[in-house]
Coordinates of C-alpha atoms and ligand atoms in Angstrom, one line a residue:
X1 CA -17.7 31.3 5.2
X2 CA -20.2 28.8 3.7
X3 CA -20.0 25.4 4.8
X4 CA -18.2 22.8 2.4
X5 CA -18.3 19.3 3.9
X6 CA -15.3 17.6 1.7
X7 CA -15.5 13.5 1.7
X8 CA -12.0 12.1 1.1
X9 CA -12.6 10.1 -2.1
X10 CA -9.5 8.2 -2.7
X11 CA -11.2 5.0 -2.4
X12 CA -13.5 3.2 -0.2
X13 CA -16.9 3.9 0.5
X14 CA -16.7 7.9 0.4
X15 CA -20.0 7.6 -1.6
X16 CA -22.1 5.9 1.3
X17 CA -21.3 9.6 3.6
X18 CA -22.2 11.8 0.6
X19 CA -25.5 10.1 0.4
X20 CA -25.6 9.8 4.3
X21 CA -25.4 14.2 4.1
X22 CA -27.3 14.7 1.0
X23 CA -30.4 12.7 3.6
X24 CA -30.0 15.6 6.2
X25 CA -32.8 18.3 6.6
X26 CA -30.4 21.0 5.6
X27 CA -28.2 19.8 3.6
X28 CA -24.9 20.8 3.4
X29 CA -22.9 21.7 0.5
X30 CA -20.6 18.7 -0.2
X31 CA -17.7 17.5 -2.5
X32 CA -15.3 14.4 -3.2
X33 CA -11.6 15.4 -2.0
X34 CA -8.5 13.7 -3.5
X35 CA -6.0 16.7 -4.3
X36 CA -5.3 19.4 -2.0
X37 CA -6.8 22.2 -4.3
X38 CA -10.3 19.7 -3.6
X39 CA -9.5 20.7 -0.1
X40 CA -9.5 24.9 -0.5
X41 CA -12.5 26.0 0.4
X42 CA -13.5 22.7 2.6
X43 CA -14.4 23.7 6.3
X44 CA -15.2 20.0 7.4
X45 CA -13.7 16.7 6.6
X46 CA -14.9 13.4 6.5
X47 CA -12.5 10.3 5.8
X48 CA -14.6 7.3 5.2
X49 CA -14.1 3.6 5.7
X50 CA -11.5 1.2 3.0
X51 CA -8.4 -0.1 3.4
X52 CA -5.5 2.5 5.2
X53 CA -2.6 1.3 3.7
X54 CA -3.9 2.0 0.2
X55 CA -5.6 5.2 0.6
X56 CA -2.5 6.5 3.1
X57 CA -0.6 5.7 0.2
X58 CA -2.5 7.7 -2.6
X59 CA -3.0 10.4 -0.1
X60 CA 0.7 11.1 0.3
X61 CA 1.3 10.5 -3.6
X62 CA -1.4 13.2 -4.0
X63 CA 0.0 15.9 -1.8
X64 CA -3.2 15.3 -0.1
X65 CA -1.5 13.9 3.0
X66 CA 0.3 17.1 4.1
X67 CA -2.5 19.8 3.0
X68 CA -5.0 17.4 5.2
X69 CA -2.5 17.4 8.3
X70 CA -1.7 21.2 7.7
X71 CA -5.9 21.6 7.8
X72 CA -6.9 19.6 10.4
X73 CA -4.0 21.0 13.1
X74 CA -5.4 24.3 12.2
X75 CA -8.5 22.9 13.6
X76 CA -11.1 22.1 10.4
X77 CA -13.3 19.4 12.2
X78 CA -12.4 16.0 10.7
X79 CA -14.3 12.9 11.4
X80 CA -12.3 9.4 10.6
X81 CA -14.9 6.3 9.9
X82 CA -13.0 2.9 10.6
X83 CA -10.2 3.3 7.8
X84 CA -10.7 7.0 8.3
X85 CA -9.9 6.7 12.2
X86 CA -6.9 4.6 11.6
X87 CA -5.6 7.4 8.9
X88 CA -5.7 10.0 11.9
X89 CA -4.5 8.1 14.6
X90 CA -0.9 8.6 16.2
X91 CA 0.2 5.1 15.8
X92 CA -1.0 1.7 14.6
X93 CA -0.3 -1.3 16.6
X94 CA 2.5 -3.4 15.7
X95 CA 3.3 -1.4 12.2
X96 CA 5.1 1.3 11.0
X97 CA 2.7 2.6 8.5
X98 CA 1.7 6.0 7.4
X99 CA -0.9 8.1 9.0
X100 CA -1.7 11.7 9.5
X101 CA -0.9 11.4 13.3
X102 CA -3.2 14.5 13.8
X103 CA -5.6 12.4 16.6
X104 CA -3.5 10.7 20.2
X105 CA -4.8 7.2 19.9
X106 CA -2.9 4.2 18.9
X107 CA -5.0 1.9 17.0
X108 CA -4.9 -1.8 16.3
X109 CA -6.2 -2.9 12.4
X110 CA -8.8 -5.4 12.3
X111 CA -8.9 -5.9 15.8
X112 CA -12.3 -8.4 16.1
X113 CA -10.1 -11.2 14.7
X114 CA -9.8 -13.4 11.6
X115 CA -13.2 -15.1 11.7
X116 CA -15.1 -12.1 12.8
X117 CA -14.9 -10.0 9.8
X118 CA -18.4 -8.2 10.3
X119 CA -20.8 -7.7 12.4
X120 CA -23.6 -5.3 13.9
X121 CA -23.9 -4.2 17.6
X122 CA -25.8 -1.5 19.2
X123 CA -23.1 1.1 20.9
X124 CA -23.9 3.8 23.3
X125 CA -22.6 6.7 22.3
X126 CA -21.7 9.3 25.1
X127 CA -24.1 12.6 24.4
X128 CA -27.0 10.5 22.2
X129 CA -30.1 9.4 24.6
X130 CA -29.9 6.0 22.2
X131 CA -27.5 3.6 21.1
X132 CA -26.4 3.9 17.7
X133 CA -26.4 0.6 15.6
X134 CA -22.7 0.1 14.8
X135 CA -21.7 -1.5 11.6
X136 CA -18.4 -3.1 11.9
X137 CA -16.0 -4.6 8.8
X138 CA -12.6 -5.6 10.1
X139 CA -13.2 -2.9 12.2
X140 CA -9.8 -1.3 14.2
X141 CA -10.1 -0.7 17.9
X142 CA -8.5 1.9 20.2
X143 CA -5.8 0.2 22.4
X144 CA -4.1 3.9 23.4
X145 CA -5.7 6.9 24.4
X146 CA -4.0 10.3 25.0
X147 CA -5.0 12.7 27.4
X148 CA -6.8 15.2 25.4
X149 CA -8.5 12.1 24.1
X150 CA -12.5 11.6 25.1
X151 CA -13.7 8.4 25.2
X152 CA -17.2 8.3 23.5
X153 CA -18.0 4.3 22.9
X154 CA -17.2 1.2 24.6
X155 CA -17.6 -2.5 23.3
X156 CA -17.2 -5.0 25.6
X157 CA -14.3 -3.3 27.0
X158 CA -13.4 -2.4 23.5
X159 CA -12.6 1.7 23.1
X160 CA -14.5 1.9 19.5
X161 CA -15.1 5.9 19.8
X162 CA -13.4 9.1 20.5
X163 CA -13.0 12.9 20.4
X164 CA -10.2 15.1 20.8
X165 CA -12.0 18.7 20.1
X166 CA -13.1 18.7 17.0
X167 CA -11.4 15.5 15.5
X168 CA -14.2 12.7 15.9
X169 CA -12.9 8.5 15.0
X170 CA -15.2 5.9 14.9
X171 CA -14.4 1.8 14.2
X172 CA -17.7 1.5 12.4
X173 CA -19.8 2.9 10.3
X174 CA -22.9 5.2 10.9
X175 CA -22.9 5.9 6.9
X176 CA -23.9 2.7 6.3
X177 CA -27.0 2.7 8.4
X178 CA -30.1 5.1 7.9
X179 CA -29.3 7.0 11.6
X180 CA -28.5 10.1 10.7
X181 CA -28.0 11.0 14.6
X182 CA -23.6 11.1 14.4
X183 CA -23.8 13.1 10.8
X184 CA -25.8 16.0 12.6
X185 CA -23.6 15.9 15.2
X186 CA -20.2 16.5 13.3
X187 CA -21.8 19.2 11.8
X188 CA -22.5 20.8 15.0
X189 CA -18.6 20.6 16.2
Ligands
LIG1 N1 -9.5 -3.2 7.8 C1 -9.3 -1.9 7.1 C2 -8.0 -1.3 7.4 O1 -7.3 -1.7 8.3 C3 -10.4 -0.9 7.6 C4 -11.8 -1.5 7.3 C5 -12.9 -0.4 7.1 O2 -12.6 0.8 6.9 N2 -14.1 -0.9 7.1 O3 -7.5 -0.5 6.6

């Protein structure tokens, strides 16, 4: 089956990971997802950074919500960036709001605090020699992790990467940085 990396393009900033794969040596064959019959033929997923409650929203009003969850339990590798890591999570802290629930991690939504709203830090990540630099915009953190659940980053205590198989979250953003190092990767899972 050719690969078809599909970049959920609801809203937010889908367009930063598209560029991010078109920069790879081999490039993969990509395309913007918002209905489920953009999803038929996808092998990989990518759900970018924006704002959850919005994009949760549209997703379920699109059909897109089930079709993704039917997908990803069938195990299509799926990586969440910040918003996208909150959409797959199991819970998020102190909320009852809509998400896939496909990845064991409870999450808490714009965890670094009011006055913090961005900010750069270099994160190890577990498998990569070097740190990554890690953009973060009201970035979520992990508070919860499930025992299939791998943690891959730590921030000052802070769980801000994990794995479970194939499903990959992450509170920042590699797509908005020039490493390519964490794209390879997914494409490797
Ligand atoms: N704060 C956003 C949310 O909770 C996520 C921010 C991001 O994706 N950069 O939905």
């Amino acid at each position: 089956m050719p690969e078809v990396v599909g970049v959920v393009a609801v809203q937010g900033d889908f367009e930063k990971h598209l560029k991010a794969l078109a920069d790879l040596e081999s490039t993969p064959t990509c395309r913007e997802v918002r209905t489920p019959e953009d999803l038929e033929g996808c092998t990989r997923i990518i759900l970018p950074g924006g704002e959850s409650t919005t994009v949760g929203l549209l997703m379920q009003r699109y059909g897109l919500g089930e079709a993704l969850r039917q997908r990803i339990l069938a195990g299509m590798p799926t990586w969440g960036t910040c918003m996208g890591m909150i959409l797959l999570a199991r819970a998020v802290e102190g909320r009852t709001q809509w998400t896939l629930g496909v990845l064991d991690v409870v999450v808490r939504r714009n965890a670094f605090g009011a006055q913090v709203h961005s900010f750069e830090s270099e994160v190890p990540v577990k498998g990569l020699d070097e740190p990554v630099m890690g953009v973060f915009i009201r970035a979520p953190i992990i508070t919860e992790v499930g025992p299939g659940v791998e943690v891959l980053s730590e921030i000052d205590g802070k769980v801000v990467a994990v794995r479970q198989g194939a499903i990959l979250g992450t509170s920042f953003h590699p797509e908005l940085t020039d490493d390519r190092r964490l794209h390879e990767w997914f494409l490797t899972l």
